[in-house]
Amino acid sequence: MLRKRCNSSDDEIEDAFLLGGKRYQVLPKRWGVLLIVSMILLLDTFSASFFGFINDISSLYFKVDPSITDLLSTVNMIARSVFGFVVALGARALDFRTLALATCGTIVVGDLLIAAGVSSRNNFSIAVIGQIMNGFGATMALTVSQMAPSNWFPERERGRAVSIPWILRRLSPVISNLVATQTVRVAKHPIELRTGLNISVIGAGDAESELIERFRISFQSAYFSLAIVAALSFVFSYYYITNYPPLLRRDIVLVEPEKRFNLSEELHGIVKLFKNGQYDLLFVMYILILSVRPMTEWLISSVVLAGFPELTDSTVGVMFCVGYSIGSLGPPTGGWVLDKLKKPKLTFFVGAMLVMLSLGTFSFAICIRNLPLLFFSYTGITFFRDFCFVCISHSFVQTLYSEDNATKVRGFSIAGAAPWFSLAIYTIIIRKVLTVFGPVLAVLIPIPFHVMACILYVLLYSPA
């Protein structure tokens, strides 16, 4: 690293960082780039969770069975898994700026298709296509969120650069839950409708017609707003984002690699990627730590109501929104700890142990039927799990940091998309245990996976 001594401080300040054998300038612009990436990542989770929160109302609106409208959430996740490999196959033709533009453009199209799909009760297939497009966009969004710290940030800031976009990503389900709640909150005569995480009150006489109208207005407003955010992100990406910051020496010309597609070369690149033992380890690690996500998001209502049947979905909705909002502080805290201590193994170990402790406390709270302890432990889970996620994401960036652009695109896109298959498996396992053995045991399911993750990471990971 090239450094200079600042007379007014005893700290050493990097004025350049090394990437690919060349020294790049450390500019304030990097934080603007990261802000744009954060805006893009905000759009990532919204569509995956939005329809799921009020699946019953979606099925009523589109006049189909609730199992059919489940597609509006699951197809988004399946699209992410598949499209990760599609992006990887086009790695040589893609770079950071191109991916940012493609992500925003794809999400604009997806959001407009969903808005068009909701315009009529007979346009369910159009809404499904929109969700698929958003799934494609989400895959690229995750890739962009890791390429930004890899291309623009020096090592001393890379932990925070990895974690900051995750703040908005964690708040995205909270926003979608609040918007979904407003969809069905109509006054007059009380009729209860269970809507995933909320109980709503609608009018008794013209309940269905009023609810349908609210659904249409609320969903179209939400997705038009998201399309505007995505369009603004596209404009900012076009005029502001570049693949790399300027070189320190202006007499050196950066030659961009030729953008071309060759299937055999792309397949060879993917095979070569998985020959990297550290990449394989982190790939498995990511799958293992995802085990806690179903219980903290889409199964939280089922788990809590199984242990506290006297509660309403509205109470669980409040716990979800407040706990997740506090938990969104976990990524920047984990990133700051990583940058200060520079001990990823210790950071991951502490985060994983606190997640397991919180899961045990959550289970114990159900046993003794202590609601304040339940909320406290849930907040702990959502906060400390992101210590683990940030560590793995940071380790991916460090492992692929010195690789060429195509290898980074392959590595980040596959790592961010393929593990979504595991979420379906974890959901089935937790749901089955919840049904057969109850919530006390169901919430403990992620613990053995975190134990395996701790052992593998501490013993086998070699920081770059």
Coordinates of C-alpha atoms in Angstrom, one line a residue:
M1 CA 0.0 0.0 0.0
L2 CA 1.1 3.5 -0.7
R3 CA 0.8 5.7 2.4
K4 CA 1.5 9.3 3.4
R5 CA 2.0 10.8 6.9
C6 CA -0.5 13.4 7.9
N7 CA 1.1 16.1 10.1
S8 CA -2.0 16.7 12.1
S9 CA -2.5 13.1 13.1
D10 CA -0.5 10.1 14.2
D11 CA -2.7 7.9 12.0
E12 CA -1.5 6.6 8.7
I13 CA -3.9 7.4 5.9
E14 CA -4.1 5.5 2.7
D15 CA -4.2 7.7 -0.3
A16 CA -4.1 4.7 -2.7
F17 CA -4.8 1.0 -2.8
L18 CA -3.5 -1.8 -4.9
L19 CA -5.7 -3.8 -7.2
G20 CA -4.5 -6.0 -10.1
G21 CA -1.0 -4.7 -9.8
K22 CA -2.1 -1.0 -10.2
R23 CA -2.6 1.7 -7.6
Y24 CA -5.9 3.4 -7.5
Q25 CA -6.9 6.7 -5.8
V26 CA -9.0 6.6 -2.6
L27 CA -11.7 9.2 -3.4
P28 CA -14.8 10.4 -1.4
K29 CA -16.7 9.3 -4.5
R30 CA -16.5 5.7 -3.3
W31 CA -19.2 6.5 -0.7
G32 CA -21.5 7.9 -3.4
V33 CA -21.0 4.7 -5.3
L34 CA -21.9 2.7 -2.2
L35 CA -25.0 4.8 -1.6
I36 CA -26.3 4.0 -5.1
V37 CA -25.5 0.3 -4.5
S38 CA -27.5 0.5 -1.2
M39 CA -30.5 2.0 -3.1
I40 CA -30.3 -0.9 -5.5
L41 CA -30.1 -3.5 -2.7
L42 CA -33.2 -1.9 -1.0
L43 CA -35.2 -3.2 -4.0
D44 CA -33.7 -6.7 -3.7
T45 CA -35.9 -8.2 -0.9
F46 CA -39.1 -6.2 -1.2
S47 CA -40.7 -8.3 -4.0
A48 CA -39.6 -11.6 -2.4
S49 CA -41.5 -10.8 0.8
F50 CA -44.2 -8.4 -0.2
F51 CA -46.8 -10.8 -1.6
G52 CA -45.9 -13.4 1.1
F53 CA -47.0 -11.1 3.9
I54 CA -50.6 -11.0 2.6
N55 CA -50.8 -14.2 0.5
D56 CA -54.5 -14.8 1.5
I57 CA -55.5 -11.4 0.2
S58 CA -53.5 -11.9 -3.0
S59 CA -55.3 -15.2 -3.7
L60 CA -58.7 -13.5 -3.1
Y61 CA -57.7 -10.7 -5.5
F62 CA -56.5 -13.0 -8.3
K63 CA -59.3 -15.5 -7.6
V64 CA -56.9 -18.4 -7.2
D65 CA -55.9 -20.8 -4.4
P66 CA -53.4 -19.5 -1.9
S67 CA -51.0 -22.2 -2.9
I68 CA -51.0 -20.7 -6.4
T69 CA -50.2 -17.2 -5.2
D70 CA -47.3 -18.6 -3.2
L71 CA -45.7 -18.6 -6.6
L72 CA -45.4 -14.8 -6.4
S73 CA -42.8 -15.3 -3.6
T74 CA -41.3 -18.6 -4.5
V75 CA -40.8 -17.9 -8.2
N76 CA -38.7 -14.9 -7.2
M77 CA -36.4 -17.0 -5.1
I78 CA -36.1 -19.8 -7.8
A79 CA -35.3 -17.1 -10.4
R80 CA -32.5 -15.9 -8.2
S81 CA -30.9 -19.4 -8.0
V82 CA -31.1 -20.1 -11.7
F83 CA -30.1 -16.6 -12.9
G84 CA -26.9 -16.7 -10.8
F85 CA -25.5 -19.2 -13.2
V86 CA -26.8 -17.2 -16.2
V87 CA -24.9 -14.1 -15.0
A88 CA -21.8 -16.3 -14.4
L89 CA -21.9 -17.5 -18.0
G90 CA -21.8 -13.9 -19.2
A91 CA -19.0 -12.9 -16.9
R92 CA -16.6 -11.8 -19.6
A93 CA -19.2 -9.5 -21.1
L94 CA -20.1 -7.9 -17.8
D95 CA -18.4 -5.4 -15.5
F96 CA -19.4 -3.4 -12.4
R97 CA -21.0 -0.5 -14.2
T98 CA -22.8 -2.7 -16.7
L99 CA -24.2 -4.9 -13.9
A100 CA -25.4 -1.9 -12.0
L101 CA -27.3 -0.6 -15.1
A102 CA -28.7 -4.0 -16.0
T103 CA -29.9 -4.5 -12.4
C104 CA -31.7 -1.2 -12.3
G105 CA -33.2 -1.7 -15.8
T106 CA -34.4 -5.2 -15.0
I107 CA -36.0 -4.1 -11.7
V108 CA -37.8 -1.2 -13.5
V109 CA -39.3 -3.6 -16.0
G110 CA -40.2 -6.1 -13.3
D111 CA -41.9 -3.5 -11.1
L112 CA -43.9 -2.1 -14.0
L113 CA -45.0 -5.6 -15.0
I114 CA -46.2 -6.3 -11.5
A115 CA -48.1 -3.0 -11.4
A116 CA -49.7 -4.0 -14.7
G117 CA -50.5 -7.4 -13.4
V118 CA -52.3 -6.0 -10.4
S119 CA -54.3 -3.6 -12.6
S120 CA -56.7 -6.5 -13.3
R121 CA -57.7 -9.6 -11.4
N122 CA -57.1 -11.6 -14.6
N123 CA -53.4 -10.6 -15.0
F124 CA -51.9 -13.0 -12.5
S125 CA -49.5 -14.4 -15.1
I126 CA -48.1 -10.9 -15.8
A127 CA -47.4 -10.4 -12.1
V128 CA -45.6 -13.8 -12.1
I129 CA -43.4 -12.6 -15.0
G130 CA -42.7 -9.4 -13.1
Q131 CA -41.6 -11.4 -10.1
I132 CA -39.2 -13.5 -12.3
M133 CA -37.7 -10.3 -13.7
N134 CA -37.2 -9.0 -10.1
G135 CA -35.6 -12.2 -9.2
F136 CA -33.1 -11.7 -12.0
G137 CA -32.5 -8.2 -10.9
A138 CA -32.0 -9.3 -7.3
T139 CA -29.2 -11.7 -8.4
M140 CA -27.3 -9.0 -10.1
A141 CA -28.0 -6.6 -7.1
L142 CA -26.1 -9.0 -4.7
T143 CA -23.2 -9.2 -7.2
V144 CA -23.0 -5.4 -7.5
S145 CA -23.1 -5.1 -3.7
Q146 CA -19.9 -7.1 -3.4
M147 CA -18.1 -5.7 -6.5
A148 CA -18.4 -2.2 -5.1
P149 CA -16.2 -2.8 -2.0
S150 CA -13.9 -5.0 -4.1
N151 CA -13.3 -2.4 -6.8
W152 CA -13.5 0.9 -4.9
F153 CA -12.4 0.4 -1.3
P154 CA -9.1 -0.1 0.5
E155 CA -8.7 -3.0 2.8
R156 CA -9.1 -0.8 6.0
E157 CA -12.7 0.1 5.0
R158 CA -13.8 -3.0 3.3
G159 CA -15.7 -4.5 6.2
R160 CA -17.9 -1.4 6.5
A161 CA -18.2 -1.2 2.7
V162 CA -19.5 -4.7 2.6
S163 CA -22.0 -4.2 5.4
I164 CA -23.5 -0.8 4.8
P165 CA -25.7 -1.8 1.8
W166 CA -27.1 -4.6 4.0
I167 CA -28.8 -2.0 6.3
L168 CA -31.4 -1.1 3.6
R169 CA -31.6 -4.8 2.6
R170 CA -32.6 -5.7 6.1
L171 CA -35.1 -2.8 6.3
S172 CA -36.7 -3.8 3.0
P173 CA -38.9 -6.6 4.5
V174 CA -40.0 -4.2 7.2
I175 CA -41.1 -1.6 4.6
S176 CA -42.9 -4.3 2.6
N177 CA -44.7 -5.5 5.7
L178 CA -45.8 -2.0 6.6
V179 CA -47.1 -1.3 3.1
A180 CA -48.8 -4.7 3.0
T181 CA -50.5 -3.9 6.3
Q182 CA -51.9 -0.6 4.9
T183 CA -53.4 -2.5 2.0
V184 CA -56.0 -4.1 4.2
R185 CA -56.5 -1.6 7.0
V186 CA -60.0 -0.3 6.3
A187 CA -62.3 0.9 9.0
K188 CA -66.1 0.1 9.7
H189 CA -67.3 -3.2 10.9
P190 CA -64.6 -5.6 12.3
I191 CA -64.0 -8.7 10.3
E192 CA -60.7 -10.5 10.9
L193 CA -58.5 -11.5 8.0
R194 CA -55.2 -13.3 8.7
T195 CA -52.6 -11.8 6.4
G196 CA -49.3 -13.5 7.2
L197 CA -48.1 -11.2 9.9
N198 CA -51.1 -8.9 10.5
I199 CA -54.7 -9.0 11.4
S200 CA -56.8 -6.5 9.4
V201 CA -60.2 -4.9 10.0
I202 CA -62.4 -4.4 6.9
G203 CA -66.0 -3.4 6.3
A204 CA -68.6 -6.1 6.6
G205 CA -71.0 -5.1 3.9
D206 CA -68.8 -4.4 0.8
A207 CA -65.7 -6.0 2.4
E208 CA -64.5 -7.8 -0.6
S209 CA -64.9 -5.0 -3.1
E210 CA -63.4 -2.5 -0.8
L211 CA -60.5 -4.8 0.0
I212 CA -59.8 -5.5 -3.7
E213 CA -59.7 -1.8 -4.5
R214 CA -57.3 -1.2 -1.6
F215 CA -55.1 -4.0 -2.8
R216 CA -55.0 -2.6 -6.3
I217 CA -54.2 1.0 -5.2
S218 CA -51.7 0.0 -2.6
F219 CA -49.8 -2.5 -4.7
Q220 CA -49.7 -0.3 -7.8
S221 CA -48.6 2.7 -5.7
A222 CA -45.8 0.6 -4.1
Y223 CA -44.5 -0.8 -7.3
F224 CA -44.7 2.4 -9.2
S225 CA -42.7 4.0 -6.4
L226 CA -40.1 1.2 -6.5
A227 CA -39.9 1.6 -10.3
I228 CA -39.1 5.3 -9.8
V229 CA -36.4 4.4 -7.3
A230 CA -34.9 1.9 -9.7
A231 CA -35.1 4.4 -12.5
L232 CA -33.3 7.0 -10.4
S233 CA -30.7 4.4 -9.5
F234 CA -30.2 3.7 -13.2
V235 CA -29.6 7.4 -13.9
F236 CA -27.2 7.8 -11.0
S237 CA -25.4 4.6 -12.1
Y238 CA -25.1 5.8 -15.7
Y239 CA -23.6 9.2 -14.9
Y240 CA -21.8 8.5 -11.6
I241 CA -20.5 4.9 -11.5
T242 CA -17.3 3.7 -13.1
N243 CA -15.8 0.3 -12.9
Y244 CA -12.8 1.6 -10.9
P245 CA -11.6 4.8 -9.4
P246 CA -8.9 6.8 -11.2
L247 CA -5.4 5.4 -11.3
L248 CA -2.9 7.1 -9.0
R249 CA -0.5 7.6 -11.9
R250 CA -2.2 9.3 -14.8
D251 CA 0.5 8.2 -17.2
I252 CA -0.7 4.6 -16.9
V253 CA -3.6 3.6 -19.1
L254 CA -6.0 1.0 -17.9
V255 CA -6.9 -1.4 -20.7
E256 CA -10.3 -2.9 -20.2
P257 CA -10.5 -6.6 -21.3
E258 CA -12.4 -7.4 -24.4
K259 CA -16.1 -8.1 -23.8
R260 CA -17.0 -11.3 -25.6
F261 CA -18.9 -14.5 -25.0
N262 CA -17.4 -17.9 -25.4
L263 CA -19.4 -20.7 -23.8
S264 CA -16.5 -23.1 -23.4
E265 CA -14.3 -20.4 -21.7
E266 CA -17.2 -19.4 -19.4
L267 CA -17.8 -23.0 -18.3
H268 CA -14.0 -23.5 -17.8
G269 CA -14.0 -20.4 -15.7
I270 CA -16.8 -21.7 -13.5
V271 CA -15.1 -25.1 -13.1
K272 CA -11.8 -23.3 -12.2
L273 CA -13.7 -21.2 -9.6
F274 CA -14.8 -24.3 -7.7
K275 CA -11.3 -25.6 -7.7
N276 CA -10.5 -22.8 -5.3
G277 CA -10.8 -24.5 -1.9
Q278 CA -11.4 -21.2 0.0
Y279 CA -14.3 -20.3 -2.3
D280 CA -15.8 -23.8 -1.8
L281 CA -15.5 -23.4 1.9
L282 CA -17.2 -20.0 1.9
F283 CA -19.9 -21.2 -0.4
V284 CA -20.8 -24.0 2.1
M285 CA -20.5 -21.6 4.9
Y286 CA -23.1 -19.3 3.3
I287 CA -25.5 -22.2 2.9
L288 CA -25.1 -23.2 6.6
I289 CA -25.7 -19.8 8.1
L290 CA -28.8 -19.3 6.0
S291 CA -30.5 -21.9 8.2
V292 CA -31.6 -19.2 10.6
R293 CA -33.4 -17.0 8.0
P294 CA -36.7 -18.9 7.5
M295 CA -37.4 -18.8 11.2
T296 CA -36.7 -15.1 11.5
E297 CA -38.8 -14.1 8.5
W298 CA -41.6 -16.0 6.9
L299 CA -42.0 -18.6 9.6
I300 CA -41.9 -16.3 12.6
S301 CA -45.7 -15.9 12.7
S302 CA -46.3 -19.6 12.7
V303 CA -43.6 -20.2 15.4
V304 CA -44.7 -17.5 17.8
L305 CA -48.5 -18.3 17.4
A306 CA -47.8 -22.0 18.0
G307 CA -46.2 -21.1 21.3
F308 CA -48.5 -18.2 22.2
P309 CA -51.9 -19.0 20.6
E310 CA -53.6 -16.2 22.5
L311 CA -51.6 -13.6 20.6
T312 CA -52.7 -12.1 17.3
D313 CA -50.7 -11.8 14.0
S314 CA -50.7 -8.0 14.7
T315 CA -48.6 -8.6 17.8
V316 CA -46.2 -10.8 15.9
G317 CA -46.1 -8.1 13.1
V318 CA -45.0 -5.5 15.6
M319 CA -42.3 -7.8 17.0
F320 CA -41.1 -8.5 13.5
C321 CA -40.9 -4.9 12.4
V322 CA -39.2 -3.6 15.6
G323 CA -36.9 -6.6 16.0
Y324 CA -35.8 -6.4 12.3
S325 CA -35.3 -2.7 12.5
I326 CA -33.0 -3.0 15.4
G327 CA -31.3 -6.0 13.7
S328 CA -30.5 -3.8 10.7
L329 CA -27.8 -2.2 12.9
G330 CA -26.1 -5.6 13.0
P331 CA -24.4 -5.3 9.5
P332 CA -22.6 -2.0 10.1
T333 CA -21.6 -3.1 13.6
G334 CA -20.1 -6.3 12.3
G335 CA -18.4 -4.4 9.5
W336 CA -16.9 -1.9 12.0
V337 CA -15.7 -4.7 14.2
L338 CA -14.1 -6.4 11.2
D339 CA -12.2 -3.2 10.1
K340 CA -11.0 -2.4 13.6
L341 CA -10.0 -5.9 14.9
K342 CA -9.1 -7.4 11.5
K343 CA -10.0 -10.8 13.0
P344 CA -12.7 -12.4 10.9
K345 CA -12.5 -15.7 12.6
L346 CA -13.1 -14.2 16.1
T347 CA -15.8 -11.9 14.8
F348 CA -17.6 -14.8 13.1
F349 CA -17.2 -17.1 16.1
V350 CA -18.6 -14.5 18.5
G351 CA -21.5 -13.7 16.2
A352 CA -22.4 -17.4 15.7
M353 CA -22.2 -18.1 19.4
L354 CA -24.5 -15.2 20.2
V355 CA -27.0 -16.4 17.5
M356 CA -27.0 -19.8 19.1
L357 CA -27.5 -18.4 22.6
S358 CA -30.3 -16.2 21.3
L359 CA -32.0 -19.2 19.6
G360 CA -31.7 -21.1 22.9
T361 CA -33.2 -18.2 24.8
F362 CA -36.0 -17.9 22.2
S363 CA -36.9 -21.6 22.8
F364 CA -36.7 -21.2 26.6
A365 CA -39.0 -18.1 26.4
I366 CA -41.6 -20.2 24.6
C367 CA -41.2 -22.9 27.3
I368 CA -41.9 -20.5 30.1
R369 CA -44.2 -18.3 28.0
N370 CA -42.3 -15.1 28.6
L371 CA -43.1 -12.6 25.8
P372 CA -40.5 -9.9 26.7
L373 CA -37.8 -12.5 26.8
L374 CA -39.1 -13.8 23.4
F375 CA -38.8 -10.3 21.9
F376 CA -35.4 -9.7 23.4
S377 CA -34.0 -13.0 22.1
Y378 CA -35.6 -12.5 18.6
T379 CA -33.8 -9.1 18.4
G380 CA -30.6 -10.8 19.3
I381 CA -31.0 -13.3 16.6
T382 CA -31.6 -10.7 13.9
F383 CA -28.7 -8.5 15.1
F384 CA -26.0 -11.1 15.6
R385 CA -26.8 -13.3 12.6
D386 CA -25.5 -10.4 10.4
F387 CA -22.1 -10.6 12.1
C388 CA -21.9 -14.0 10.4
F389 CA -23.3 -12.8 7.1
V390 CA -20.9 -9.8 7.0
C391 CA -17.9 -12.0 7.8
I392 CA -18.7 -14.4 5.0
S393 CA -19.4 -11.6 2.5
H394 CA -16.2 -9.9 3.5
S395 CA -14.3 -13.2 3.2
F396 CA -15.7 -13.6 -0.4
V397 CA -14.5 -10.2 -1.3
Q398 CA -11.1 -10.8 0.2
T399 CA -10.7 -14.2 -1.5
L400 CA -11.6 -12.9 -5.0
Y401 CA -10.1 -9.4 -4.5
S402 CA -7.0 -10.1 -6.7
E403 CA -8.9 -12.0 -9.3
D404 CA -9.9 -10.6 -12.7
N405 CA -13.3 -9.0 -13.3
A406 CA -14.8 -12.1 -15.0
T407 CA -13.8 -14.3 -12.0
K408 CA -15.4 -11.8 -9.6
V409 CA -18.6 -11.7 -11.5
R410 CA -18.8 -15.5 -11.6
G411 CA -17.9 -15.9 -8.0
F412 CA -20.2 -13.3 -6.5
S413 CA -23.2 -14.1 -8.7
I414 CA -23.1 -17.9 -8.0
A415 CA -22.4 -17.4 -4.3
G416 CA -25.3 -15.0 -3.9
A417 CA -27.8 -16.9 -5.9
A418 CA -27.3 -20.7 -5.6
P419 CA -27.8 -21.0 -1.8
W420 CA -31.4 -19.9 -2.2
F421 CA -32.2 -23.6 -2.9
S422 CA -31.2 -24.3 0.6
L423 CA -33.8 -21.9 2.0
A424 CA -36.5 -24.1 0.6
I425 CA -35.0 -27.1 2.3
Y426 CA -34.6 -25.3 5.7
T427 CA -38.2 -24.1 5.5
I428 CA -39.5 -27.6 4.9
I429 CA -37.4 -29.0 7.8
I430 CA -38.5 -26.3 10.3
R431 CA -42.1 -26.5 9.2
K432 CA -42.1 -30.3 9.7
V433 CA -40.5 -30.1 13.1
L434 CA -42.9 -27.3 14.1
T435 CA -45.9 -29.4 13.1
V436 CA -44.7 -32.7 14.7
F437 CA -42.7 -31.6 17.8
G438 CA -43.8 -27.9 18.3
P439 CA -42.1 -24.5 18.4
V440 CA -39.7 -25.3 21.3
L441 CA -37.7 -27.7 19.1
A442 CA -38.3 -26.0 15.8
V443 CA -36.4 -22.9 16.7
L444 CA -33.4 -24.9 17.6
I445 CA -32.9 -26.4 14.1
P446 CA -30.4 -23.7 13.0
I447 CA -28.0 -24.4 15.9
P448 CA -26.3 -27.6 14.6
F449 CA -25.7 -25.8 11.2
H450 CA -24.1 -22.9 13.0
V451 CA -21.9 -25.3 15.0
M452 CA -20.7 -26.8 11.7
A453 CA -20.1 -23.4 10.3
C454 CA -18.0 -22.3 13.3
I455 CA -15.9 -25.4 13.1
L456 CA -15.3 -25.1 9.4
Y457 CA -14.6 -21.4 9.4
V458 CA -12.2 -21.4 12.3
L459 CA -10.3 -24.4 11.2
L460 CA -10.1 -24.1 7.4
Y461 CA -10.5 -20.4 6.4
S462 CA -7.2 -18.7 5.6
P463 CA -7.7 -14.9 5.5
A464 CA -6.2 -13.4 2.2

